[in-house]
Amino acid sequence: MASAINYVHAYRSVLREVTKSSKVAQAARDKSITSSLRTIIAKQRADPKEIELFNHDIQNVVTFMRAQREHKKLIDRYNPLFDLTAEERIVATTRRVGLNMPKLYDASAPGPDPTAKEPEPKE
């Protein structure tokens, strides 16, 4: 009975971490993940020799998933420029120090700047 509770606890803890770390809503999530987890745990129920090793491995998986989720949260909080492109990162950095970026040259549309003033003719 105690081993059955351990399997249920292991399954639920892994499933909980999958749910927390998923970017997709639960209704849109692929059902093969939960069925694969159930299959893995059901196979381990049949092999009583490796119960202790399996419980240890499942706890390692849960710890790893929790650490990955926490790492992602900390990266997002303390390094907001992490997922920006190079140009977006430059603009954000200049704004952070109180400056504005000048308009960058666009090679796909060369020519004079339409906002520039034309020189006045000399008499």
PDB file of C-alpha atoms in Angstrom:
ATOM      1  CA  MET A   1       0.000   0.000   0.000  1.00  0.00           C
ATOM      2  CA  ALA A   2       2.803   2.401   0.854  1.00  0.00           C
ATOM      3  CA  SER A   3       4.475   1.807  -2.509  1.00  0.00           C
ATOM      4  CA  ALA A   4       1.188   2.577  -4.293  1.00  0.00           C
ATOM      5  CA  ILE A   5       1.018   5.885  -2.441  1.00  0.00           C
ATOM      6  CA  ASN A   6       4.618   6.625  -3.455  1.00  0.00           C
ATOM      7  CA  TYR A   7       3.763   6.013  -7.109  1.00  0.00           C
ATOM      8  CA  VAL A   8       0.720   8.269  -6.918  1.00  0.00           C
ATOM      9  CA  HIS A   9       2.777  10.928  -5.148  1.00  0.00           C
ATOM     10  CA  ALA A  10       5.569  10.634  -7.734  1.00  0.00           C
ATOM     11  CA  TYR A  11       3.133  10.838 -10.654  1.00  0.00           C
ATOM     12  CA  ARG A  12       1.332  13.843  -9.215  1.00  0.00           C
ATOM     13  CA  SER A  13       4.520  15.712  -8.363  1.00  0.00           C
ATOM     14  CA  VAL A  14       5.928  15.257 -11.886  1.00  0.00           C
ATOM     15  CA  LEU A  15       2.596  16.192 -13.428  1.00  0.00           C
ATOM     16  CA  ARG A  16       2.394  19.276 -11.199  1.00  0.00           C
ATOM     17  CA  GLU A  17       5.819  20.455 -12.370  1.00  0.00           C
ATOM     18  CA  VAL A  18       4.910  19.821 -16.011  1.00  0.00           C
ATOM     19  CA  THR A  19       1.769  21.901 -15.518  1.00  0.00           C
ATOM     20  CA  LYS A  20       3.616  24.759 -13.811  1.00  0.00           C
ATOM     21  CA  SER A  21       6.398  24.927 -16.387  1.00  0.00           C
ATOM     22  CA  SER A  22       4.173  24.610 -19.436  1.00  0.00           C
ATOM     23  CA  LYS A  23       3.589  27.666 -21.602  1.00  0.00           C
ATOM     24  CA  VAL A  24       0.465  26.163 -23.163  1.00  0.00           C
ATOM     25  CA  ALA A  25      -2.928  26.087 -21.474  1.00  0.00           C
ATOM     26  CA  GLN A  26      -3.943  22.732 -20.034  1.00  0.00           C
ATOM     27  CA  ALA A  27      -6.768  22.248 -22.544  1.00  0.00           C
ATOM     28  CA  ALA A  28      -4.397  22.756 -25.495  1.00  0.00           C
ATOM     29  CA  ARG A  29      -1.552  20.676 -24.042  1.00  0.00           C
ATOM     30  CA  ASP A  30      -0.562  17.413 -25.695  1.00  0.00           C
ATOM     31  CA  LYS A  31      -2.121  14.461 -23.852  1.00  0.00           C
ATOM     32  CA  SER A  32       0.748  12.144 -24.744  1.00  0.00           C
ATOM     33  CA  ILE A  33       2.853  13.623 -21.921  1.00  0.00           C
ATOM     34  CA  THR A  34       0.488  12.467 -19.196  1.00  0.00           C
ATOM     35  CA  SER A  35      -0.080   9.100 -20.840  1.00  0.00           C
ATOM     36  CA  SER A  36       3.686   8.576 -21.148  1.00  0.00           C
ATOM     37  CA  LEU A  37       4.152   9.403 -17.472  1.00  0.00           C
ATOM     38  CA  ARG A  38       1.436   6.928 -16.523  1.00  0.00           C
ATOM     39  CA  THR A  39       3.047   4.250 -18.689  1.00  0.00           C
ATOM     40  CA  ILE A  40       6.488   4.789 -17.153  1.00  0.00           C
ATOM     41  CA  ILE A  41       5.125   4.592 -13.624  1.00  0.00           C
ATOM     42  CA  ALA A  42       2.991   1.538 -14.429  1.00  0.00           C
ATOM     43  CA  LYS A  43       6.054  -0.289 -15.778  1.00  0.00           C
ATOM     44  CA  GLN A  44       7.957   0.418 -12.582  1.00  0.00           C
ATOM     45  CA  ARG A  45       5.139  -1.002 -10.474  1.00  0.00           C
ATOM     46  CA  ALA A  46       5.742  -4.344 -12.133  1.00  0.00           C
ATOM     47  CA  ASP A  47       9.435  -4.430 -11.186  1.00  0.00           C
ATOM     48  CA  PRO A  48       9.752  -4.506  -7.374  1.00  0.00           C
ATOM     49  CA  LYS A  49      13.573  -4.739  -7.471  1.00  0.00           C
ATOM     50  CA  GLU A  50      14.074  -1.202  -8.629  1.00  0.00           C
ATOM     51  CA  ILE A  51      11.390   0.591  -6.604  1.00  0.00           C
ATOM     52  CA  GLU A  52      13.863   2.511  -4.458  1.00  0.00           C
ATOM     53  CA  LEU A  53      15.987   3.521  -7.444  1.00  0.00           C
ATOM     54  CA  PHE A  54      12.899   4.601  -9.379  1.00  0.00           C
ATOM     55  CA  ASN A  55      11.637   6.750  -6.487  1.00  0.00           C
ATOM     56  CA  HIS A  56      15.052   8.401  -6.275  1.00  0.00           C
ATOM     57  CA  ASP A  57      15.074   9.067 -10.036  1.00  0.00           C
ATOM     58  CA  ILE A  58      11.564  10.537  -9.967  1.00  0.00           C
ATOM     59  CA  GLN A  59      12.532  12.867  -7.125  1.00  0.00           C
ATOM     60  CA  ASN A  60      15.571  13.940  -9.167  1.00  0.00           C
ATOM     61  CA  VAL A  61      13.318  14.675 -12.151  1.00  0.00           C
ATOM     62  CA  VAL A  62      10.981  16.754  -9.996  1.00  0.00           C
ATOM     63  CA  THR A  63      13.910  18.649  -8.468  1.00  0.00           C
ATOM     64  CA  PHE A  64      15.385  19.311 -11.913  1.00  0.00           C
ATOM     65  CA  MET A  65      12.082  20.559 -13.337  1.00  0.00           C
ATOM     66  CA  ARG A  66      11.515  22.805 -10.328  1.00  0.00           C
ATOM     67  CA  ALA A  67      15.047  24.222 -10.638  1.00  0.00           C
ATOM     68  CA  GLN A  68      14.583  24.868 -14.359  1.00  0.00           C
ATOM     69  CA  ARG A  69      11.330  26.732 -13.727  1.00  0.00           C
ATOM     70  CA  GLU A  70      12.916  28.808 -10.952  1.00  0.00           C
ATOM     71  CA  HIS A  71      15.960  29.535 -13.138  1.00  0.00           C
ATOM     72  CA  LYS A  72      13.709  30.795 -15.949  1.00  0.00           C
ATOM     73  CA  LYS A  73      11.817  33.000 -13.508  1.00  0.00           C
ATOM     74  CA  LEU A  74      15.049  34.510 -12.139  1.00  0.00           C
ATOM     75  CA  ILE A  75      16.481  35.099 -15.622  1.00  0.00           C
ATOM     76  CA  ASP A  76      13.297  36.921 -16.630  1.00  0.00           C
ATOM     77  CA  ARG A  77      13.332  39.012 -13.464  1.00  0.00           C
ATOM     78  CA  TYR A  78      16.985  40.010 -13.273  1.00  0.00           C
ATOM     79  CA  ASN A  79      18.010  39.961 -16.933  1.00  0.00           C
ATOM     80  CA  PRO A  80      15.142  41.511 -18.899  1.00  0.00           C
ATOM     81  CA  LEU A  81      17.289  41.854 -22.032  1.00  0.00           C
ATOM     82  CA  PHE A  82      17.889  38.100 -22.243  1.00  0.00           C
ATOM     83  CA  ASP A  83      15.385  37.245 -24.972  1.00  0.00           C
ATOM     84  CA  LEU A  84      15.700  40.390 -27.125  1.00  0.00           C
ATOM     85  CA  THR A  85      17.361  40.664 -30.505  1.00  0.00           C
ATOM     86  CA  ALA A  86      20.645  42.555 -30.790  1.00  0.00           C
ATOM     87  CA  GLU A  87      18.959  45.731 -32.034  1.00  0.00           C
ATOM     88  CA  GLU A  88      16.262  45.630 -29.349  1.00  0.00           C
ATOM     89  CA  ARG A  89      18.948  45.079 -26.709  1.00  0.00           C
ATOM     90  CA  ILE A  90      20.898  48.149 -27.876  1.00  0.00           C
ATOM     91  CA  VAL A  91      17.783  50.339 -27.823  1.00  0.00           C
ATOM     92  CA  ALA A  92      16.772  49.084 -24.368  1.00  0.00           C
ATOM     93  CA  THR A  93      20.279  49.629 -23.008  1.00  0.00           C
ATOM     94  CA  THR A  94      20.453  53.202 -24.277  1.00  0.00           C
ATOM     95  CA  ARG A  95      17.048  53.981 -22.798  1.00  0.00           C
ATOM     96  CA  ARG A  96      18.163  52.517 -19.487  1.00  0.00           C
ATOM     97  CA  VAL A  97      20.940  55.111 -19.210  1.00  0.00           C
ATOM     98  CA  GLY A  98      18.651  57.955 -20.300  1.00  0.00           C
ATOM     99  CA  LEU A  99      19.539  58.275 -23.980  1.00  0.00           C
ATOM    100  CA  ASN A 100      17.651  57.715 -27.205  1.00  0.00           C
ATOM    101  CA  MET A 101      19.105  55.819 -30.128  1.00  0.00           C
ATOM    102  CA  PRO A 102      19.597  57.734 -33.358  1.00  0.00           C
ATOM    103  CA  LYS A 103      17.810  56.433 -36.395  1.00  0.00           C
ATOM    104  CA  LEU A 104      19.903  53.591 -37.806  1.00  0.00           C
ATOM    105  CA  TYR A 105      20.859  53.324 -41.449  1.00  0.00           C
ATOM    106  CA  ASP A 106      18.597  50.970 -43.390  1.00  0.00           C
ATOM    107  CA  ALA A 107      20.493  49.300 -46.246  1.00  0.00           C
ATOM    108  CA  SER A 108      17.281  48.079 -47.868  1.00  0.00           C
ATOM    109  CA  ALA A 109      16.029  51.658 -48.365  1.00  0.00           C
ATOM    110  CA  PRO A 110      19.067  53.878 -48.952  1.00  0.00           C
ATOM    111  CA  GLY A 111      18.621  57.505 -49.735  1.00  0.00           C
ATOM    112  CA  PRO A 112      18.284  60.814 -48.018  1.00  0.00           C
ATOM    113  CA  ASP A 113      16.511  61.035 -44.724  1.00  0.00           C
ATOM    114  CA  PRO A 114      12.938  62.260 -45.419  1.00  0.00           C
ATOM    115  CA  THR A 115      12.893  64.144 -42.131  1.00  0.00           C
ATOM    116  CA  ALA A 116      16.087  66.076 -42.893  1.00  0.00           C
ATOM    117  CA  LYS A 117      15.783  69.702 -43.949  1.00  0.00           C
ATOM    118  CA  GLU A 118      16.940  70.633 -47.415  1.00  0.00           C
ATOM    119  CA  PRO A 119      19.746  73.151 -47.553  1.00  0.00           C
ATOM    120  CA  GLU A 120      18.662  76.660 -48.410  1.00  0.00           C
ATOM    121  CA  PRO A 121      19.786  77.877 -51.819  1.00  0.00           C
ATOM    122  CA  LYS A 122      22.617  80.425 -51.834  1.00  0.00           C
ATOM    123  CA  GLU A 123      22.064  83.703 -53.585  1.00  0.00           C
TER     124      GLU A 123
END
